């Protein structure tokens, strides 16, 4: 009796708004068929890292693996774009699990907003004056008054993005750490940030928020005029990315640490 091969996975293709991405989506749907994101076994994202982050956020509760193909610029979270042998690539792909951050932001009117961030939670001044922020970790005040343009908490996956631009450290995926990084710190002048356990609770209290307003952002979602921000790991949420063996995310993060 012949052994039947398992059915091919159902694929949902999502794309950026660029002509190249739209053309690729139409072509791939013609070759491999098209399912909705709710019906699919795997979601295939076509675009850049921004599109990948959007796709992860939109499908965060679906618990479905996402495989990206780069039609943008950097493509750190995506694989090389090729039309051929996609099903074979998906079968051989390695899984990487990401855990986002949970931001609880309270504005000056007392409204609390909860947003998840895959890369980082960042606080940025909203006026010409420097922000003044108290920083506490696990309930203990570590910096009574940080004078800065802003400050951020980055995941390992996000440590090569805005965090790296702010001269923060690159974190290996398995390090179990978060990066707490200041953005143009004026005082304490020599403070360059800290490495924290992934289980840490980081709290930011804005000092004089009316005179020195601050906005908080979880990836691309921004909350204006915050008074207090709490950041913890969203341990109840797991995101699965698929990578070709030759495009291993852990290896790419390691290579970034030796980039000239």
Short mmCIF file of C-alpha atoms in Angstrom, two decimals:
data_model
loop_
_atom_site.label_atom_id
_atom_site.label_comp_id
_atom_site.label_asym_id
_atom_site.label_seq_id
_atom_site.Cartn_x
_atom_site.Cartn_y
_atom_site.Cartn_z
CA UNK A 1 0.00 0.00 0.00
CA UNK A 2 1.45 3.34 -1.07
CA UNK A 3 2.20 5.86 1.63
CA UNK A 4 0.48 9.15 0.94
CA UNK A 5 2.47 12.34 1.28
CA UNK A 6 1.09 14.88 3.73
CA UNK A 7 -0.88 17.68 2.08
CA UNK A 8 0.95 20.86 1.21
CA UNK A 9 0.53 23.62 3.80
CA UNK A 10 -2.02 26.30 3.06
CA UNK A 11 -0.28 29.63 2.51
CA UNK A 12 -1.48 33.19 3.03
CA UNK A 13 0.56 35.85 1.26
CA UNK A 14 0.71 39.39 2.62
CA UNK A 15 2.74 42.17 1.05
CA UNK A 16 3.97 45.72 1.36
CA UNK A 17 2.37 48.43 -0.75
CA UNK A 18 5.25 48.66 -3.23
CA UNK A 19 4.66 47.62 -6.87
CA UNK A 20 7.36 44.93 -6.60
CA UNK A 21 5.76 43.37 -3.52
CA UNK A 22 2.28 43.43 -5.03
CA UNK A 23 3.53 41.84 -8.23
CA UNK A 24 5.34 39.12 -6.25
CA UNK A 25 2.20 38.40 -4.21
CA UNK A 26 0.09 37.94 -7.31
CA UNK A 27 2.68 35.66 -8.90
CA UNK A 28 3.12 33.49 -5.79
CA UNK A 29 -0.63 33.13 -5.29
CA UNK A 30 -0.88 31.97 -8.89
CA UNK A 31 1.78 29.30 -8.27
CA UNK A 32 0.96 28.15 -4.73
CA UNK A 33 -2.65 29.16 -4.20
CA UNK A 34 -4.02 31.65 -1.70
CA UNK A 35 -5.66 31.30 1.69
CA UNK A 36 -6.71 33.93 4.19
CA UNK A 37 -4.50 34.50 7.23
CA UNK A 38 -7.18 32.86 9.38
CA UNK A 39 -7.28 29.72 7.21
CA UNK A 40 -3.59 29.37 6.42
CA UNK A 41 -1.06 27.05 8.03
CA UNK A 42 1.81 29.48 7.27
CA UNK A 43 1.78 33.20 6.55
CA UNK A 44 4.30 34.44 3.99
CA UNK A 45 5.25 38.12 4.27
CA UNK A 46 6.66 39.94 1.22
CA UNK A 47 8.39 43.25 1.89
CA UNK A 48 10.89 44.66 4.37
CA UNK A 49 11.39 44.48 8.11
CA UNK A 50 8.62 47.03 8.64
CA UNK A 51 6.12 44.81 6.84
CA UNK A 52 7.32 41.82 8.87
CA UNK A 53 6.70 43.68 12.14
CA UNK A 54 3.22 44.68 10.94
CA UNK A 55 2.47 41.07 10.02
CA UNK A 56 3.66 39.80 13.39
CA UNK A 57 1.47 42.34 15.21
CA UNK A 58 -1.61 41.61 13.09
CA UNK A 59 -1.31 37.85 13.59
CA UNK A 60 -0.08 37.82 17.18
CA UNK A 61 -3.08 35.89 18.49
CA UNK A 62 -3.23 33.39 15.64
CA UNK A 63 -0.09 31.52 16.76
CA UNK A 64 0.87 30.72 13.17
CA UNK A 65 4.43 30.62 11.84
CA UNK A 66 5.46 33.49 9.60
CA UNK A 67 8.02 33.20 6.82
CA UNK A 68 9.27 36.42 5.27
CA UNK A 69 10.91 37.06 1.91
CA UNK A 70 12.82 40.29 1.46
CA UNK A 71 11.55 42.83 -1.04
CA UNK A 72 12.66 45.81 1.04
CA UNK A 73 16.07 47.14 2.04
CA UNK A 74 17.74 45.56 5.09
CA UNK A 75 15.58 42.47 5.47
CA UNK A 76 17.06 41.44 8.81
CA UNK A 77 13.96 39.41 9.73
CA UNK A 78 13.40 38.00 6.25
CA UNK A 79 14.76 35.37 3.88
CA UNK A 80 16.00 35.87 0.35
CA UNK A 81 13.20 36.30 -2.18
CA UNK A 82 12.80 33.44 -4.65
CA UNK A 83 9.65 32.20 -6.37
CA UNK A 84 10.85 28.63 -6.89
CA UNK A 85 10.86 25.73 -4.41
CA UNK A 86 8.97 27.65 -1.74
CA UNK A 87 7.32 24.53 -0.32
CA UNK A 88 10.69 22.79 0.02
CA UNK A 89 12.15 25.86 1.73
CA UNK A 90 9.26 25.96 4.19
CA UNK A 91 9.71 22.27 4.98
CA UNK A 92 13.42 22.76 5.74
CA UNK A 93 13.00 26.10 7.54
CA UNK A 94 14.16 26.51 11.12
CA UNK A 95 11.84 27.92 13.76
CA UNK A 96 12.80 30.89 15.93
CA UNK A 97 10.55 31.84 18.83
CA UNK A 98 10.31 35.50 19.84
CA UNK A 99 8.75 36.85 23.02
CA UNK A 100 7.56 40.47 22.82
CA UNK A 101 7.51 43.15 25.50
CA UNK A 102 4.33 44.40 27.15
CA UNK A 103 4.07 48.15 27.63
CA UNK A 104 1.57 49.62 30.09
CA UNK A 105 1.57 53.37 29.48
CA UNK A 106 -0.39 55.76 31.70
CA UNK A 107 -0.90 59.24 30.27
CA UNK A 108 -1.24 62.47 32.22
CA UNK A 109 -5.04 62.03 32.29
CA UNK A 110 -4.76 58.62 33.90
CA UNK A 111 -5.68 56.54 30.85
CA UNK A 112 -3.78 53.23 30.66
CA UNK A 113 -2.84 51.74 27.27
CA UNK A 114 -1.44 48.22 26.84
CA UNK A 115 0.63 47.55 23.71
CA UNK A 116 3.02 44.73 22.77
CA UNK A 117 6.41 45.43 21.19
CA UNK A 118 8.56 42.97 19.26
CA UNK A 119 11.62 45.22 18.89
CA UNK A 120 11.57 47.82 21.63
CA UNK A 121 9.63 50.16 23.89
CA UNK A 122 11.02 53.68 23.61
CA UNK A 123 10.36 56.96 25.37
CA UNK A 124 11.13 60.21 23.55
CA UNK A 125 10.87 63.85 24.55
CA UNK A 126 8.06 65.78 22.82
CA UNK A 127 9.41 69.30 23.31
CA UNK A 128 12.63 71.24 22.88
CA UNK A 129 13.52 70.59 26.52
CA UNK A 130 15.24 67.41 27.66
CA UNK A 131 13.10 64.77 29.31
CA UNK A 132 13.59 64.03 32.99
CA UNK A 133 12.79 60.43 33.80
CA UNK A 134 13.03 58.32 36.94
CA UNK A 135 14.08 54.73 36.22
CA UNK A 136 13.24 51.78 38.49
CA UNK A 137 13.99 48.09 37.98
CA UNK A 138 12.01 45.44 39.86
CA UNK A 139 10.64 48.06 42.24
CA UNK A 140 14.02 49.56 43.12
CA UNK A 141 14.86 53.08 42.00
CA UNK A 142 18.08 52.91 39.96
CA UNK A 143 18.20 56.41 38.47
CA UNK A 144 16.36 59.13 40.40
CA UNK A 145 16.63 61.53 37.47
CA UNK A 146 17.79 60.74 33.95
CA UNK A 147 18.13 63.84 31.74
CA UNK A 148 17.95 62.70 28.13
CA UNK A 149 16.27 62.80 24.74
CA UNK A 150 14.78 59.43 25.63
CA UNK A 151 15.37 55.87 26.79
CA UNK A 152 14.41 52.44 25.47
CA UNK A 153 14.10 48.79 26.40
CA UNK A 154 15.00 46.39 23.57
CA UNK A 155 14.54 42.67 23.05
CA UNK A 156 17.37 40.59 21.55
CA UNK A 157 15.57 40.61 18.18
CA UNK A 158 15.24 44.39 18.40
CA UNK A 159 18.73 45.02 19.72
CA UNK A 160 20.09 45.46 16.18
CA UNK A 161 17.46 48.10 15.29
CA UNK A 162 16.87 51.43 17.10
CA UNK A 163 18.82 50.18 20.11
CA UNK A 164 21.97 49.75 18.01
CA UNK A 165 21.54 53.24 16.54
CA UNK A 166 21.44 54.58 20.10
CA UNK A 167 24.77 52.77 20.77
CA UNK A 168 23.13 50.02 22.78
CA UNK A 169 24.51 46.45 22.94
CA UNK A 170 23.63 43.66 20.51
CA UNK A 171 22.04 40.75 22.38
CA UNK A 172 22.17 37.09 21.27
CA UNK A 173 18.70 35.54 21.09
CA UNK A 174 19.41 33.00 23.81
CA UNK A 175 21.02 35.42 26.25
CA UNK A 176 17.89 35.88 28.36
CA UNK A 177 18.56 39.62 28.52
CA UNK A 178 16.99 42.97 27.72
CA UNK A 179 18.90 46.14 26.83
CA UNK A 180 18.10 49.33 28.75
CA UNK A 181 19.64 52.08 26.63
CA UNK A 182 19.57 55.88 27.00
CA UNK A 183 19.10 58.14 24.00
CA UNK A 184 21.50 61.09 24.19
CA UNK A 185 21.81 61.07 27.97
CA UNK A 186 22.90 64.43 29.39
CA UNK A 187 22.92 63.44 33.05
CA UNK A 188 24.26 61.12 34.40
CA UNK A 189 26.67 62.00 31.62
CA UNK A 190 28.61 58.75 31.68
CA UNK A 191 25.67 56.36 31.98
CA UNK A 192 25.55 54.13 28.91
CA UNK A 193 22.72 51.82 29.88
CA UNK A 194 22.32 48.41 31.49
CA UNK A 195 21.76 44.75 30.70
CA UNK A 196 18.74 43.32 32.51
CA UNK A 197 17.22 39.90 32.96
CA UNK A 198 14.36 39.21 30.58
CA UNK A 199 12.11 38.77 33.65
CA UNK A 200 12.79 42.31 34.90
CA UNK A 201 10.07 44.90 35.35
CA UNK A 202 11.27 48.31 34.20
CA UNK A 203 9.32 51.40 35.26
CA UNK A 204 9.73 54.93 33.95
CA UNK A 205 8.19 57.87 35.79
CA UNK A 206 8.15 61.15 33.89
CA UNK A 207 9.22 64.06 36.08
CA UNK A 208 7.32 67.28 35.32
CA UNK A 209 5.38 65.78 32.37
CA UNK A 210 3.45 68.97 31.62
CA UNK A 211 6.53 71.14 31.20
CA UNK A 212 8.66 68.35 29.66
CA UNK A 213 6.20 66.07 27.81
CA UNK A 214 7.25 62.59 26.74
CA UNK A 215 5.74 60.10 24.28
CA UNK A 216 6.09 56.33 24.58
CA UNK A 217 6.17 53.94 21.62
CA UNK A 218 5.88 50.17 21.39
CA UNK A 219 7.37 49.51 17.97
CA UNK A 220 5.23 51.82 15.80
CA UNK A 221 2.34 52.44 18.24
CA UNK A 222 2.82 55.75 20.03
CA UNK A 223 1.14 57.03 23.20
CA UNK A 224 1.44 60.78 23.75
CA UNK A 225 1.92 62.64 27.02
CA UNK A 226 2.78 59.71 29.26
CA UNK A 227 3.29 60.04 33.01
CA UNK A 228 4.32 56.47 33.81
CA UNK A 229 5.41 53.49 31.68
CA UNK A 230 5.88 49.90 32.82
CA UNK A 231 7.70 47.39 30.63
CA UNK A 232 7.72 43.62 31.20
CA UNK A 233 8.18 40.56 29.05
CA UNK A 234 4.89 39.30 27.57
CA UNK A 235 5.67 35.71 28.55
CA UNK A 236 2.16 34.58 27.59
CA UNK A 237 2.78 35.45 23.92
CA UNK A 238 5.11 33.48 21.64
CA UNK A 239 5.78 34.37 18.01
CA UNK A 240 7.23 31.90 15.53
CA UNK A 241 9.41 32.99 12.61
CA UNK A 242 10.72 30.63 9.94
CA UNK A 243 14.19 31.01 8.45
CA UNK A 244 16.12 29.20 5.77
CA UNK A 245 19.03 27.29 7.34
CA UNK A 246 21.53 29.62 5.64
CA UNK A 247 19.71 32.68 7.03
CA UNK A 248 19.75 31.81 10.71
CA UNK A 249 18.66 34.77 12.84
CA UNK A 250 20.97 33.88 15.72
CA UNK A 251 23.90 33.74 13.32
CA UNK A 252 22.97 37.11 11.82
CA UNK A 253 22.83 38.70 15.27
CA UNK A 254 26.25 37.22 16.07
CA UNK A 255 27.69 38.54 12.80
CA UNK A 256 26.41 42.03 13.60
CA UNK A 257 28.69 42.09 16.64
CA UNK A 258 31.74 41.74 14.40
CA UNK A 259 30.59 44.10 11.65
CA UNK A 260 33.22 46.78 10.81
#
